[in-house]
CSV table of C-alpha atoms in Angstrom, one decimal:
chain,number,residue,atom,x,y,z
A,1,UNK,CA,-60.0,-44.9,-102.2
A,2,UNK,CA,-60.0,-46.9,-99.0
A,3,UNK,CA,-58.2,-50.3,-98.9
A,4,UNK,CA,-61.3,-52.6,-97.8
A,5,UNK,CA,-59.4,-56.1,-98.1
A,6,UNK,CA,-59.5,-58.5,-94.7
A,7,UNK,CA,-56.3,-58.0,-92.8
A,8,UNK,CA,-53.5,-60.3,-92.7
A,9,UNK,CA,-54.2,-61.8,-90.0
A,10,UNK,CA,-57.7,-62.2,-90.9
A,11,UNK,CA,-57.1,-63.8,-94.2
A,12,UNK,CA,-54.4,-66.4,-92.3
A,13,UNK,CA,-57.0,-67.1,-89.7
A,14,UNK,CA,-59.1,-67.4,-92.2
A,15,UNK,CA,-56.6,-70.3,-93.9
A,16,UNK,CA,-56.2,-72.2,-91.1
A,17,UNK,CA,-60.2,-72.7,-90.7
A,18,UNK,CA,-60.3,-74.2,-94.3
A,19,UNK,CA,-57.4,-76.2,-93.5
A,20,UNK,CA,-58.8,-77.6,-90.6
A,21,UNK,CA,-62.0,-79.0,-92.8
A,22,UNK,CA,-59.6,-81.8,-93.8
A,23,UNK,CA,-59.3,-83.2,-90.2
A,24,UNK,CA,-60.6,-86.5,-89.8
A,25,UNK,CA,-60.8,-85.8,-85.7
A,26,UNK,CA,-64.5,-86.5,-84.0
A,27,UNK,CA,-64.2,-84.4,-81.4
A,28,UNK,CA,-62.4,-81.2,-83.1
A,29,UNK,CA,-61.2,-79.9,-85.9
A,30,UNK,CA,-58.3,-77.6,-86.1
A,31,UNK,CA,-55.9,-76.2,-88.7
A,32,UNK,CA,-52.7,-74.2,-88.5
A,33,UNK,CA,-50.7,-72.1,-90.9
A,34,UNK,CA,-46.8,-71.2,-90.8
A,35,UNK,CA,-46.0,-68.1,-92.2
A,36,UNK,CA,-43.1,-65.5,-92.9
A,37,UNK,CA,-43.0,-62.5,-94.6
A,38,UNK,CA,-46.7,-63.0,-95.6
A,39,UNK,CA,-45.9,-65.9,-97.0
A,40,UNK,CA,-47.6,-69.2,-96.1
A,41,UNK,CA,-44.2,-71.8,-95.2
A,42,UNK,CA,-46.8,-74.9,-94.4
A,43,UNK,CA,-50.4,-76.0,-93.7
A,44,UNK,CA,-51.4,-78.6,-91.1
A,45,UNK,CA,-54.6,-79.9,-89.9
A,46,UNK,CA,-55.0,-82.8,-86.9
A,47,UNK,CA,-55.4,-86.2,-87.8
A,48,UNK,CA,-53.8,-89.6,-87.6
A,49,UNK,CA,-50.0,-90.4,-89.5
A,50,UNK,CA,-50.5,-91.7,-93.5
A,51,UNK,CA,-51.3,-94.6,-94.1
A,52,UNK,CA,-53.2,-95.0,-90.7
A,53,UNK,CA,-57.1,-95.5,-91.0
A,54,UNK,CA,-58.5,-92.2,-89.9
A,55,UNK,CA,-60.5,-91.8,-86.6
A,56,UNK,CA,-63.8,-91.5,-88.3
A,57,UNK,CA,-63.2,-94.9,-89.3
A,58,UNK,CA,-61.8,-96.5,-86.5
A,59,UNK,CA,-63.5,-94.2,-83.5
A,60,UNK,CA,-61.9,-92.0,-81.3
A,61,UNK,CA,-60.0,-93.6,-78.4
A,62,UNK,CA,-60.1,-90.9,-76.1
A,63,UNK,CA,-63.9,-90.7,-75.9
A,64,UNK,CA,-64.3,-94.4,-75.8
A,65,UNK,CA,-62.0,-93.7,-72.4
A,66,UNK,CA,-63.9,-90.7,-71.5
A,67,UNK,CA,-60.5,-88.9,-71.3
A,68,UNK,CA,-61.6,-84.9,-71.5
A,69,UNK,CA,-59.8,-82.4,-73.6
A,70,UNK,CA,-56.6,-80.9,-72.4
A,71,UNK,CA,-55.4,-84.0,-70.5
A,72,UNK,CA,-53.6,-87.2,-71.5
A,73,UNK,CA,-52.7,-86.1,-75.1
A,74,UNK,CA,-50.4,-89.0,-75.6
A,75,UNK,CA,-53.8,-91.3,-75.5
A,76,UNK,CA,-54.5,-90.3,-79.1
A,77,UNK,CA,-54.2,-91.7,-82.7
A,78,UNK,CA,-53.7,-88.7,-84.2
A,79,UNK,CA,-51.1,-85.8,-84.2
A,80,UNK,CA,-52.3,-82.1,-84.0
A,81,UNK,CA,-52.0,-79.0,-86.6
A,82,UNK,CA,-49.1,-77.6,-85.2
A,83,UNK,CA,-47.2,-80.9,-85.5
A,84,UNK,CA,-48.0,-81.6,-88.9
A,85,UNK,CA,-46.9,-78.0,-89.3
A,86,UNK,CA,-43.8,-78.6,-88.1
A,87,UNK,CA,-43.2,-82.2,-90.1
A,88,UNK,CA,-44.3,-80.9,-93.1
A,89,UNK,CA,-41.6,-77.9,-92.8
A,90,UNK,CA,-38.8,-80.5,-91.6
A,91,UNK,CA,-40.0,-83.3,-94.4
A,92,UNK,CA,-39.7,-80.4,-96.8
A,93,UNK,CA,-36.7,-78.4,-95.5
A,94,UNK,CA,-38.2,-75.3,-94.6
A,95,UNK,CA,-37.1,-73.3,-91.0
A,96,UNK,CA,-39.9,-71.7,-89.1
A,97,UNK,CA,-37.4,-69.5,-87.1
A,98,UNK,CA,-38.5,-66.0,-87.1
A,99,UNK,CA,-41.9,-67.5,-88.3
A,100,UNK,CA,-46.0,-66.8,-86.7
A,101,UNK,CA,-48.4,-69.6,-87.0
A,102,UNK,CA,-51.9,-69.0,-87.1
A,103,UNK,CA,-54.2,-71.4,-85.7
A,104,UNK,CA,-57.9,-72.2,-85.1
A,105,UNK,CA,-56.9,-73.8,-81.5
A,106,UNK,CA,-54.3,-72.3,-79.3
A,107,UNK,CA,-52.1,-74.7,-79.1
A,108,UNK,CA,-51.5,-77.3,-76.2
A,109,UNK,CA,-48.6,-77.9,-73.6
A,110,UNK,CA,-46.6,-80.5,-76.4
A,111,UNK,CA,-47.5,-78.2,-79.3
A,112,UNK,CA,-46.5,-75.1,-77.6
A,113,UNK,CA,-43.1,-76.6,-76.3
A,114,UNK,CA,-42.2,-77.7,-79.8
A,115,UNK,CA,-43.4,-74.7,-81.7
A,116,UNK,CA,-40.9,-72.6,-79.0
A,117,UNK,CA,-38.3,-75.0,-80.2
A,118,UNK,CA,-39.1,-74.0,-84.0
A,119,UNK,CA,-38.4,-70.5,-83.4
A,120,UNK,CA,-41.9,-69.2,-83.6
A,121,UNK,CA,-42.1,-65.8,-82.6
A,122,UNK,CA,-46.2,-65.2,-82.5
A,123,UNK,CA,-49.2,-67.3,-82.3
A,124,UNK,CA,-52.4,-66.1,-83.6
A,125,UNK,CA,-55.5,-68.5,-82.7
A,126,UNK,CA,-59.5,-67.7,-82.2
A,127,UNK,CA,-60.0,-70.6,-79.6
A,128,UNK,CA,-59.1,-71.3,-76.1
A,129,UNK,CA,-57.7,-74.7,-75.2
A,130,UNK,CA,-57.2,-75.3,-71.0
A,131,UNK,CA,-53.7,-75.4,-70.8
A,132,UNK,CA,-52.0,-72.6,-68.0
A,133,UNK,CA,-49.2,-74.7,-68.7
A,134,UNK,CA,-48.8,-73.6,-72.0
A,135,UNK,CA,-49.5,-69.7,-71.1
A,136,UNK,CA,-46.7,-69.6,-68.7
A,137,UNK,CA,-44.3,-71.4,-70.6
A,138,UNK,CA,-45.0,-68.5,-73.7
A,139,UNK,CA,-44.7,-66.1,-71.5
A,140,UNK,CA,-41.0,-67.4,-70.5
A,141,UNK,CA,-39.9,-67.7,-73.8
A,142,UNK,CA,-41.0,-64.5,-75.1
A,143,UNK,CA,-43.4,-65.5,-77.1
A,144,UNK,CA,-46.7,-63.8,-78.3
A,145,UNK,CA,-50.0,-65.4,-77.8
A,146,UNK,CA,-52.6,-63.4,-79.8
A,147,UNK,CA,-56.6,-64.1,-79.3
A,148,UNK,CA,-58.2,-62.7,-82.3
A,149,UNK,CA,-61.4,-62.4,-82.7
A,150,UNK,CA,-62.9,-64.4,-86.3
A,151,UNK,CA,-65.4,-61.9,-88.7
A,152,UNK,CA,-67.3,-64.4,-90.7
């Protein structure tokens, strides 16, 4: 008999969506997963530090300054999947050398530096994000950036 389970990467991909239903961004929600070995190291979604009132309370600051996406990520409130990713890992003592992360958003220019910094060997995400900085600095380092398709 066949094996008919979702892939891997499917079922992390997968993950990542329902970790990015927690995100308290207006303008989009995204989720990443760390993992190694098939095994999950740390979850992160995009949204503002704890203990800081969440965007869909206090607005978002880059639409009230019209500031469109890919651009100016410093002008933001919140911090991004990948990051929490990687806080979550440091807070908790947990190295993501050698590690993939799969995420709903390819990750950005500050992501992508930092995530090369962890180790990371492959990124798996189903959405673009406009960022040719990013793609050439990948490339550089050696590091796979894999569009996959999502099966709902």
């Amino acid at each position: 008999m066949a094996d008919e389970r979702i892939s891997w990467t499917e079922y992390f991909i997968n993950i990542a969506y329902m970790v990015a239903e927690r995100s308290t961004c207006i303008r989009r929600k995204v989720g990443a997963v760390a993992v190694k070995d098939k095994h999950i190291l740390a979850t992160g979604y995009n949204g503002v530090p704890s203990g800081v009132e969440h965007c869909l309370n206090a607005g978002c600051l880059r639409a009230k300054m019209n500031i469109p996406s890919g651009e100016r990520h410093e002008i933001c409130r919140g911090l991004h999947a990948e990051q929490n990713v990687i806080i979550q890992c440091a807070v908790h003592g947990i190295s993501l050398d050698g590690a993939d992360i799969y995420c709903t958003t390819q990750p950005c220019f500050i992501c992508t530096k930092m995530l090369i910094n962890c180790g990371i060997k492959r990124i798996f995400h189903v959405e673009s994000y406009p960022d040719e900085l990013a793609f050439a600095m990948l490339e550089e380092a050696g590091v796979e950036l894999i569009q996959v398709e999502r099966k709902k």
